[in-house]
PDB file of C-alpha atoms in Angstrom:
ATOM      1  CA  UNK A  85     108.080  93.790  21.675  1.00  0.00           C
ATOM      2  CA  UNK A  86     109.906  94.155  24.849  1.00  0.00           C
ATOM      3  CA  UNK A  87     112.223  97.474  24.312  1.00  0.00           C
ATOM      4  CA  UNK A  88     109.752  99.187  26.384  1.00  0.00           C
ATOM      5  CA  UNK A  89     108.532  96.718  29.287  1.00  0.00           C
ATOM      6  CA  UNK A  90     109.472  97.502  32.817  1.00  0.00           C
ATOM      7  CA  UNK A  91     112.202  94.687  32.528  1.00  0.00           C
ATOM      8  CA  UNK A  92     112.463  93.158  29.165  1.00  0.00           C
ATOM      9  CA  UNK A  93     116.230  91.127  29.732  1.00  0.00           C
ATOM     10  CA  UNK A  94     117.624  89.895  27.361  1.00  0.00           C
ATOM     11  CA  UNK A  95     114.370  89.913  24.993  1.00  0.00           C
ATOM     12  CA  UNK A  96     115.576  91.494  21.350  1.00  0.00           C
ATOM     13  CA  UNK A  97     118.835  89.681  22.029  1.00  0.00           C
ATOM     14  CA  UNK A  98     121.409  86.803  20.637  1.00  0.00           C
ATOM     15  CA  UNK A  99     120.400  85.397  23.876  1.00  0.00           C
ATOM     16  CA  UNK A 100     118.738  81.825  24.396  1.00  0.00           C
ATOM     17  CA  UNK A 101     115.338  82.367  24.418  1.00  0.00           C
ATOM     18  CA  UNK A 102     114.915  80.111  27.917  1.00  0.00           C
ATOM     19  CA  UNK A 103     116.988  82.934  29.414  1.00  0.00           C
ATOM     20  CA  UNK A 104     115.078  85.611  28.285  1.00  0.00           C
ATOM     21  CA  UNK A 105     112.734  87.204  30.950  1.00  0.00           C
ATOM     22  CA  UNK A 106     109.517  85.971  31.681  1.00  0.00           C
ATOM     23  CA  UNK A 107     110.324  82.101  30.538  1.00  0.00           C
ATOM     24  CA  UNK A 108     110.962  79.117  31.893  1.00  0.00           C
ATOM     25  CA  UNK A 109     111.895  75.407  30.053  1.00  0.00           C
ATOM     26  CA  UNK A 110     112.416  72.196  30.982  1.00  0.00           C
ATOM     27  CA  UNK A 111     115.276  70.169  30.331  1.00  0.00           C
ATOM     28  CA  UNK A 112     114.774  69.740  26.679  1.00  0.00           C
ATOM     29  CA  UNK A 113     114.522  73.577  26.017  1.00  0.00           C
ATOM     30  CA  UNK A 114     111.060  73.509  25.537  1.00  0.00           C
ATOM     31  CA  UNK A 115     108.934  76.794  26.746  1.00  0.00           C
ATOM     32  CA  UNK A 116     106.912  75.444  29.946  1.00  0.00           C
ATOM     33  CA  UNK A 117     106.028  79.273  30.909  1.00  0.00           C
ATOM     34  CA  UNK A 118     105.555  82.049  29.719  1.00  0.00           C
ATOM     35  CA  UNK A 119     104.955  84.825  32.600  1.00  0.00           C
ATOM     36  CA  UNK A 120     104.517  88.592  31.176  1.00  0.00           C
ATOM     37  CA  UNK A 121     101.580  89.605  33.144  1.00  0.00           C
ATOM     38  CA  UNK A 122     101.610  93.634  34.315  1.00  0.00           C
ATOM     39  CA  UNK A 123     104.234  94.917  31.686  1.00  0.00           C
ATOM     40  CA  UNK A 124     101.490  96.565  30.145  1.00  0.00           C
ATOM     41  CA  UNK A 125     102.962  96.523  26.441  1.00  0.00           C
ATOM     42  CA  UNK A 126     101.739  93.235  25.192  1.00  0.00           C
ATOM     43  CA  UNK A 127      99.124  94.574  22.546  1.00  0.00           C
ATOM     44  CA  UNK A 128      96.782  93.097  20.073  1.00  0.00           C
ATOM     45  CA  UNK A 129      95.858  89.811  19.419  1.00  0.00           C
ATOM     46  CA  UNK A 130      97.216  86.580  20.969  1.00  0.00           C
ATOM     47  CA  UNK A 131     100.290  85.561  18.160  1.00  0.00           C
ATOM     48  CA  UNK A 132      99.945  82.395  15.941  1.00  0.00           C
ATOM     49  CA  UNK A 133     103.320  81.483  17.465  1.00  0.00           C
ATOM     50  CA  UNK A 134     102.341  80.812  20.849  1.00  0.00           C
ATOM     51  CA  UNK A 135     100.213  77.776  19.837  1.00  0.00           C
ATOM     52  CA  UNK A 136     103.164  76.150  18.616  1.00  0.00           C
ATOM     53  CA  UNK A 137     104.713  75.868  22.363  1.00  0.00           C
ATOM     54  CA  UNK A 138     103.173  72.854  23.267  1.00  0.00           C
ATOM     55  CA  UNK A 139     104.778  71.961  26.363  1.00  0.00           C
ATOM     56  CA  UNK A 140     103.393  75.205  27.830  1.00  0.00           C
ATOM     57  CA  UNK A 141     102.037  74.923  31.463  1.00  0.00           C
ATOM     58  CA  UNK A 142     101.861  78.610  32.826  1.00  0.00           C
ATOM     59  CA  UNK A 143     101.031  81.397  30.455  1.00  0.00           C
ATOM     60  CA  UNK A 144     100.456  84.768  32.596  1.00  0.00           C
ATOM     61  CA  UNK A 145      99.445  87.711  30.401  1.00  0.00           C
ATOM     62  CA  UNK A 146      97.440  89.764  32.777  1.00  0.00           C
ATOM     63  CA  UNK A 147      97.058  93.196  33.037  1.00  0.00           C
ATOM     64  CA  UNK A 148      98.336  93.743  29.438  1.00  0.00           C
ATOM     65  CA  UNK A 149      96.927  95.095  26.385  1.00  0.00           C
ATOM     66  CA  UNK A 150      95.342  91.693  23.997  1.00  0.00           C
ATOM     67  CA  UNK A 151      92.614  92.348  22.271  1.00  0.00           C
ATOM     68  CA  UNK A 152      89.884  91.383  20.270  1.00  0.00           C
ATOM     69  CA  UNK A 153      87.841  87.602  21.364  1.00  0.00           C
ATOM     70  CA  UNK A 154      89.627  84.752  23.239  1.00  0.00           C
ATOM     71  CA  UNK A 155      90.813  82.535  20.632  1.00  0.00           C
ATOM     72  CA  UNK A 156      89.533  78.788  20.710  1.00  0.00           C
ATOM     73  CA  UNK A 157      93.046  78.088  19.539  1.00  0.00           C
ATOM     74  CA  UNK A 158      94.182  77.952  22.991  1.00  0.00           C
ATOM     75  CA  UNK A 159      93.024  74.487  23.227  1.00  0.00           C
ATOM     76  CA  UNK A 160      96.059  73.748  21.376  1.00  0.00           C
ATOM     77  CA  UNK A 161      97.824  74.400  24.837  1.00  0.00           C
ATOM     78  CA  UNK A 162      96.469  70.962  26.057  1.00  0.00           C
ATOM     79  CA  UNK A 163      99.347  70.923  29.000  1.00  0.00           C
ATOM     80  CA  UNK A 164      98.198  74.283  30.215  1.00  0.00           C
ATOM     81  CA  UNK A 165      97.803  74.307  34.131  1.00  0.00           C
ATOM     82  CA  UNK A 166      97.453  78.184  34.714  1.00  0.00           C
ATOM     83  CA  UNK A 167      95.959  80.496  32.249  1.00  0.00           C
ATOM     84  CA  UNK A 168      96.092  84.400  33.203  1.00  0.00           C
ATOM     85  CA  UNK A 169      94.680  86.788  31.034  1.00  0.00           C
ATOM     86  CA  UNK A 170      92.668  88.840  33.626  1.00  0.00           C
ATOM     87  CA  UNK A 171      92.873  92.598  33.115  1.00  0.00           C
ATOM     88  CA  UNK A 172      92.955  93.053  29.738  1.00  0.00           C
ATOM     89  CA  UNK A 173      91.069  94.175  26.841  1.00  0.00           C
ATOM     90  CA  UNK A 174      89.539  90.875  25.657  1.00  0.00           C
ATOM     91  CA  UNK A 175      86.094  90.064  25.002  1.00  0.00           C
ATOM     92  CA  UNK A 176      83.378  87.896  23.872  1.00  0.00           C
ATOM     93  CA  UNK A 177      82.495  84.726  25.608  1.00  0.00           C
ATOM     94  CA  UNK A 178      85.517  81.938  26.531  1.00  0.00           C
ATOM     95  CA  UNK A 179      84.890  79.503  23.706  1.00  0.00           C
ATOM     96  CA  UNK A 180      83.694  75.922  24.520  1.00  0.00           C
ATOM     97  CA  UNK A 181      86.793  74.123  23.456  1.00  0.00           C
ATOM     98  CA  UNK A 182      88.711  75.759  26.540  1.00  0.00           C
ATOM     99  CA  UNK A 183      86.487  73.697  29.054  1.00  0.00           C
ATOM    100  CA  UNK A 184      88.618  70.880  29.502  1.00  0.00           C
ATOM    101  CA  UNK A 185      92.124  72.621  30.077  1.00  0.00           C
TER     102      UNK A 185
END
């Protein structure tokens, strides 16, 4: 992931991840945003990892390659303000438990 998106800085690196392209934190270091939408190289299914950032707000992966259903486990993102996942490969219906974000 990332050796082949149109600007992947310092992803694959020693590098802090809240300086790594595409993310933002807050004070504490904790991942408010995660903003990857058009490099066309995110593939698959959402990762089990990303439901762990709780203190994400903005999570952009549009016109990228996710697959498979929209996982109910984004309710687990209850701070989420902007969810972007237009343009991709996703389907089934949005599951009830992402009503209320």
């Amino acid at each position: 992931m990332g050796q082949h998106w149109k600007d992947s800085e310092k992803w694959l690196t020693d590098a802090e991840p809240c300086t790594w392209y595409g993310i933002a934190c807050d004070g504490n270091m904790n991942v408010t945003e995660l903003s990857l939408g058009g490099q066309g190289n995110i593939g698959g299914t959402f990762p089990v990892e990303l439901f762990q950032l709780t203190e994400l707000r903005v999570l952009r992966f549009e016109k990228n390659g996710l697959t498979g259903t929209i996982p109910s486990d984004l309710a687990m993102l209850s701070k989420i303000e902007i969810l972007d996942i237009s343009a991709s490969k996703l389907n089934g219906i949005i599951p009830k438990e992402l009503i209320f974000l």
